XYZ file of C-alpha atoms in Angstrom:
343
model
C -3.716 -5.526 5.172
C 0.082 -5.617 4.991
C 1.386 -4.604 1.574
C 3.671 -7.643 1.382
C 0.711 -10.010 1.893
C -1.287 -8.652 -1.038
C -1.605 -11.180 -3.922
C -0.108 -8.650 -6.352
C 2.921 -7.823 -4.226
C 5.328 -10.104 -6.192
C 4.274 -8.380 -9.433
C 4.577 -4.982 -7.723
C 8.128 -5.835 -6.613
C 9.053 -6.868 -10.177
C 7.491 -3.706 -11.565
C 9.505 -1.585 -9.121
C 12.688 -3.213 -10.381
C 11.609 -2.563 -13.977
C 10.876 1.036 -13.014
C 14.323 1.392 -11.439
C 16.070 0.071 -14.553
C 13.924 2.258 -16.773
C 14.755 5.406 -14.802
C 18.480 4.635 -14.948
C 18.276 4.072 -18.703
C 16.332 7.293 -19.307
C 18.822 9.229 -17.150
C 21.712 7.837 -19.213
C 19.887 8.753 -22.426
C 19.348 12.290 -21.184
C 23.054 12.618 -20.328
C 24.215 11.191 -23.640
C 21.718 13.026 -25.812
C 21.724 10.359 -28.528
C 19.063 10.156 -31.209
C 17.540 6.692 -31.567
C 16.678 5.710 -35.131
C 13.954 3.236 -36.079
C 14.529 2.618 -39.770
C 11.577 0.246 -40.135
C 9.151 3.099 -39.442
C 11.355 6.063 -40.439
C 11.307 7.343 -36.854
C 13.971 9.249 -34.943
C 13.659 9.627 -31.180
C 15.230 12.360 -29.085
C 14.526 12.712 -25.376
C 12.262 15.699 -25.978
C 10.572 13.947 -28.871
C 9.842 10.963 -26.639
C 8.450 13.257 -23.943
C 6.182 14.876 -26.495
C 5.072 11.429 -27.654
C 4.127 10.422 -24.099
C 2.304 13.722 -23.507
C 0.359 13.123 -26.720
C -0.732 9.728 -25.404
C -1.751 11.281 -22.119
C -3.967 13.744 -24.011
C -5.361 10.865 -26.089
C -6.471 8.899 -23.039
C -7.699 11.941 -21.138
C -10.050 12.547 -24.084
C -10.852 8.813 -24.328
C -11.931 8.628 -20.711
C -13.819 11.920 -20.922
C -16.039 10.309 -23.573
C -16.731 7.367 -21.262
C -17.471 9.704 -18.362
C -19.672 12.171 -20.250
C -21.462 9.955 -22.776
C -21.847 6.653 -20.925
C -22.813 6.481 -17.251
C -21.136 3.221 -16.340
C -17.875 4.673 -15.007
C -19.574 7.363 -12.916
C -21.869 4.805 -11.285
C -19.261 2.102 -10.890
C -16.862 3.644 -8.369
C -13.859 1.541 -9.334
C -15.514 -1.852 -9.679
C -12.957 -2.866 -12.315
C -10.031 -1.983 -10.007
C -9.741 -5.537 -8.733
C -6.760 -7.703 -7.907
C -4.917 -8.885 -11.007
C -6.691 -6.513 -13.393
C -3.872 -4.021 -13.929
C -0.779 -4.819 -15.967
C 2.253 -2.541 -15.948
C 4.067 -2.537 -19.291
C 7.569 -1.420 -20.194
C 6.090 1.594 -21.952
C 4.200 2.512 -18.776
C 7.368 2.749 -16.694
C 9.244 4.665 -19.405
C 6.305 7.053 -19.790
C 6.251 7.699 -16.044
C 9.953 8.583 -16.053
C 9.705 10.818 -19.113
C 6.874 12.722 -17.411
C 8.909 13.119 -14.216
C 7.208 10.421 -12.134
C 8.059 6.960 -10.854
C 6.009 3.906 -9.981
C 3.804 4.688 -6.947
C 5.558 4.019 -3.644
C 2.860 2.190 -1.709
C 2.512 2.378 2.097
C 3.152 -0.642 4.368
C -0.592 -0.999 4.996
C -3.111 -0.989 2.123
C -6.775 -1.839 1.529
C -7.639 -5.491 1.026
C -6.719 -8.538 -1.015
C -9.587 -8.176 -3.512
C -8.775 -4.639 -4.638
C -6.047 -3.669 -7.090
C -2.841 -3.063 -5.165
C -2.773 0.487 -6.565
C -6.276 1.381 -5.373
C -5.833 3.903 -2.560
C -9.229 4.443 -0.973
C -11.410 5.193 -3.989
C -8.625 6.681 -6.106
C -5.765 5.274 -8.160
C -2.282 5.751 -6.694
C -0.874 6.434 -10.166
C -0.543 10.088 -11.221
C -3.430 11.462 -13.261
C -0.968 12.267 -16.050
C -0.332 8.562 -16.628
C -2.162 5.347 -15.808
C -1.336 1.795 -16.957
C -2.400 1.410 -20.588
C -4.631 -1.556 -19.826
C -6.485 0.399 -17.128
C -6.802 3.540 -19.236
C -8.188 1.537 -22.153
C -10.704 -0.528 -20.239
C -14.429 0.046 -20.104
C -17.426 -2.214 -19.585
C -21.155 -1.892 -20.227
C -22.224 -1.778 -16.603
C -25.482 -3.454 -15.639
C -27.948 -1.087 -17.315
C -27.611 -1.955 -20.987
C -30.532 -3.385 -22.935
C -30.116 -7.185 -22.895
C -32.442 -7.567 -25.899
C -29.710 -6.305 -28.232
C -26.290 -7.845 -28.749
C -23.156 -7.038 -26.814
C -21.451 -6.255 -30.099
C -23.984 -3.510 -30.810
C -23.390 -1.911 -27.424
C -19.619 -2.041 -27.731
C -19.889 -0.678 -31.274
C -21.836 2.322 -29.958
C -19.108 3.093 -27.424
C -16.406 2.573 -30.051
C -18.136 4.973 -32.440
C -18.236 7.720 -29.823
C -14.599 7.114 -28.903
C -13.362 7.138 -32.485
C -15.167 10.392 -33.245
C -13.332 12.046 -30.354
C -9.842 10.518 -30.416
C -9.107 9.685 -34.062
C -7.370 13.022 -34.555
C -5.276 12.538 -31.409
C -3.414 9.372 -32.416
C 0.309 10.296 -32.428
C 1.999 10.334 -35.830
C 4.561 7.701 -34.807
C 1.768 5.154 -34.446
C 0.386 6.084 -37.854
C 3.726 4.892 -39.224
C 3.290 1.535 -37.473
C -0.251 1.271 -38.837
C 0.933 1.988 -42.369
C 3.567 -0.724 -42.146
C 1.367 -3.372 -40.530
C -1.829 -2.581 -42.416
C -3.754 -2.730 -39.136
C -5.659 0.285 -37.827
C -5.340 0.540 -34.053
C -8.653 2.313 -33.598
C -10.441 -0.539 -35.349
C -10.196 -2.342 -31.996
C -11.900 0.323 -29.879
C -14.964 -1.906 -29.549
C -12.877 -4.493 -27.667
C -10.959 -2.619 -24.952
C -8.829 -5.590 -23.926
C -7.815 -6.242 -27.516
C -7.187 -2.520 -28.034
C -4.829 -2.442 -25.039
C -2.994 -5.488 -26.404
C -2.475 -4.197 -29.956
C -1.549 -0.770 -28.606
C 1.104 -2.271 -26.327
C 2.523 -4.192 -29.287
C 2.595 -1.078 -31.492
C 4.300 0.976 -28.770
C 6.858 -1.784 -28.301
C 7.649 -1.765 -32.011
C 7.798 2.006 -32.351
C 9.600 2.930 -29.137
C 10.278 0.329 -26.423
C 12.333 -2.153 -28.449
C 14.383 0.551 -30.217
C 14.974 2.175 -26.818
C 16.189 -1.102 -25.280
C 18.440 -1.825 -28.264
C 19.734 1.738 -28.504
C 20.528 2.214 -24.821
C 21.664 -1.318 -24.004
C 19.396 -1.490 -20.961
C 18.520 -4.948 -19.655
C 15.194 -6.041 -21.111
C 12.237 -4.245 -19.582
C 9.860 -6.943 -20.757
C 10.896 -9.873 -18.574
C 7.987 -12.094 -17.548
C 7.946 -14.673 -14.742
C 8.948 -18.161 -15.863
C 5.933 -20.356 -16.560
C 7.328 -23.109 -18.802
C 7.031 -25.772 -16.122
C 3.819 -24.486 -14.603
C 1.164 -27.175 -14.625
C -1.915 -26.046 -16.490
C -4.537 -26.198 -13.735
C -7.415 -28.385 -14.870
C -7.210 -31.359 -12.491
C -10.564 -32.892 -11.457
C -9.876 -32.231 -7.760
C -9.623 -28.475 -8.316
C -13.208 -27.353 -7.726
C -14.695 -23.899 -7.717
C -15.729 -22.916 -4.215
C -16.537 -19.718 -2.390
C -12.996 -18.371 -2.828
C -11.915 -17.396 -6.342
C -8.206 -16.891 -5.542
C -7.419 -20.231 -7.207
C -9.369 -19.200 -10.293
C -7.548 -15.884 -10.618
C -4.113 -17.463 -10.308
C -4.887 -20.389 -12.618
C -6.268 -18.171 -15.378
C -3.114 -16.054 -15.099
C -1.029 -19.233 -15.505
C -2.987 -20.044 -18.672
C -2.467 -16.536 -20.036
C 1.264 -16.513 -19.283
C 1.690 -19.949 -20.856
C -0.201 -18.878 -23.994
C 1.876 -15.698 -24.348
C 5.064 -17.709 -23.903
C 4.049 -20.277 -26.523
C 3.152 -17.488 -28.950
C 6.521 -15.777 -28.417
C 8.300 -19.094 -29.039
C 6.213 -19.816 -32.129
C 4.944 -23.157 -30.816
C 1.265 -22.365 -30.272
C -0.773 -23.758 -33.157
C -4.531 -24.058 -32.920
C -6.027 -27.421 -33.941
C -8.448 -28.065 -36.761
C -11.994 -27.294 -35.724
C -11.214 -24.040 -33.939
C -12.039 -21.346 -36.478
C -10.074 -18.525 -34.869
C -6.651 -16.939 -34.684
C -4.067 -17.041 -31.915
C -4.925 -13.390 -31.268
C -8.554 -14.405 -30.672
C -7.392 -16.989 -28.127
C -5.339 -14.392 -26.243
C -8.266 -11.963 -26.277
C -10.568 -14.641 -24.845
C -8.057 -15.355 -22.073
C -7.955 -11.651 -21.211
C -11.748 -11.541 -21.106
C -11.770 -14.597 -18.840
C -9.357 -12.816 -16.482
C -11.731 -9.871 -16.191
C -14.727 -12.126 -15.611
C -12.942 -14.003 -12.823
C -11.475 -10.917 -11.191
C -14.294 -8.453 -11.582
C -17.399 -10.589 -12.121
C -18.671 -8.252 -14.832
C -22.485 -8.038 -14.860
C -22.548 -9.537 -18.359
C -20.046 -12.251 -17.362
C -22.466 -15.161 -17.760
C -23.313 -14.088 -21.297
C -19.651 -13.611 -22.189
C -18.885 -17.095 -20.856
C -21.574 -18.542 -23.131
C -20.025 -16.776 -26.124
C -16.510 -17.978 -25.275
C -17.709 -21.528 -24.623
C -19.373 -21.716 -28.030
C -15.997 -21.025 -29.666
C -14.175 -23.822 -27.798
C -16.898 -26.476 -27.548
C -15.049 -28.637 -30.089
C -11.570 -28.145 -28.617
C -9.929 -31.605 -28.622
C -8.553 -33.083 -25.412
C -4.858 -33.868 -25.067
C -3.645 -37.386 -25.657
C -3.058 -39.535 -22.606
C -0.008 -38.453 -20.608
C 0.455 -35.181 -22.512
C 0.386 -31.703 -20.988
C -3.120 -30.197 -21.372
C -3.267 -27.750 -24.258
C -4.039 -24.100 -23.604
C -7.298 -24.194 -25.565
C -8.525 -27.334 -23.780
C -7.649 -25.838 -20.377
C -9.499 -22.669 -21.380
C -12.585 -24.690 -22.333
C -12.370 -26.525 -19.008
C -12.249 -23.250 -17.035
C -15.127 -21.714 -18.947
C -17.272 -24.807 -18.460
C -16.652 -24.791 -14.715
C -17.456 -21.123 -14.462
C -20.706 -21.595 -16.380
C -21.709 -24.522 -14.169
C -20.908 -22.657 -10.952
C -21.682 -19.041 -11.875
C -24.268 -18.548 -9.121
C -21.842 -19.816 -6.481
C -19.168 -17.232 -7.206
C -18.781 -14.439 -4.611
């Protein structure tokens, strides 16, 4: 299909602009040779220090994925089943890492695969260089369809997390240890939830490097997100699940963007009766994205688990905008009711 007709093309165009700004900012930093100080974490960044930091992360994830490949068969058997439209997310750190390693965002050809695959999937391979992949993609793993359903999902994820931690705990860059010490949160404690791990890692990298880089170089923000304030949360009764899940993918993304925006503005407060944190809500939205986009083999079971957490979510008052948690419950309920009809 034509590149410009792919559902992810608007995001790809935005990411290319972010990549362009990032490369200009890195080039200016190289010319100026300044040292960026991060007093909160007692860090000092030079260009070469930042390059070493990125290389250390590349080694971390090469080892991380080697564990998944050698110890668990899901990735070898899968053949890129998780490389579906909407699954990747390019962060500011991703584009800066590419530049520091001497690369740029992949320049895609005018004709690509199809609308259901990730825009970066070229044949059966990723168009990104092997030295760096988007953090969310590098972090992700699933349990495939061959795990023992008589034991809990948590047990299976814990087994993977244990293997990962044994291999990569000594590879976590020192700069992130400083963030851990300050926040009191161990990053590797989230290895059993790859979507959550990618999220907390992105936040830690933003604190340690991306934000200080933006402030120190004066570059226009690399973290701009599309405006969603006036987007209608899609839960209307006429919007039914059919044979095409494009509406589902886009509507779940609207929910996620709206939740992130409300969190950043400090206006998202969960109601009484939902015994969870805002971070739990965001993690559930991420999981819902993967279920919709990739139809993970354990998707039905994950939907049941998510639904149990939001069963008591109160509806909005008449005339008010639907709340994020109520819209999430609505989506999950529809998916559960129509699971066998999904393509």
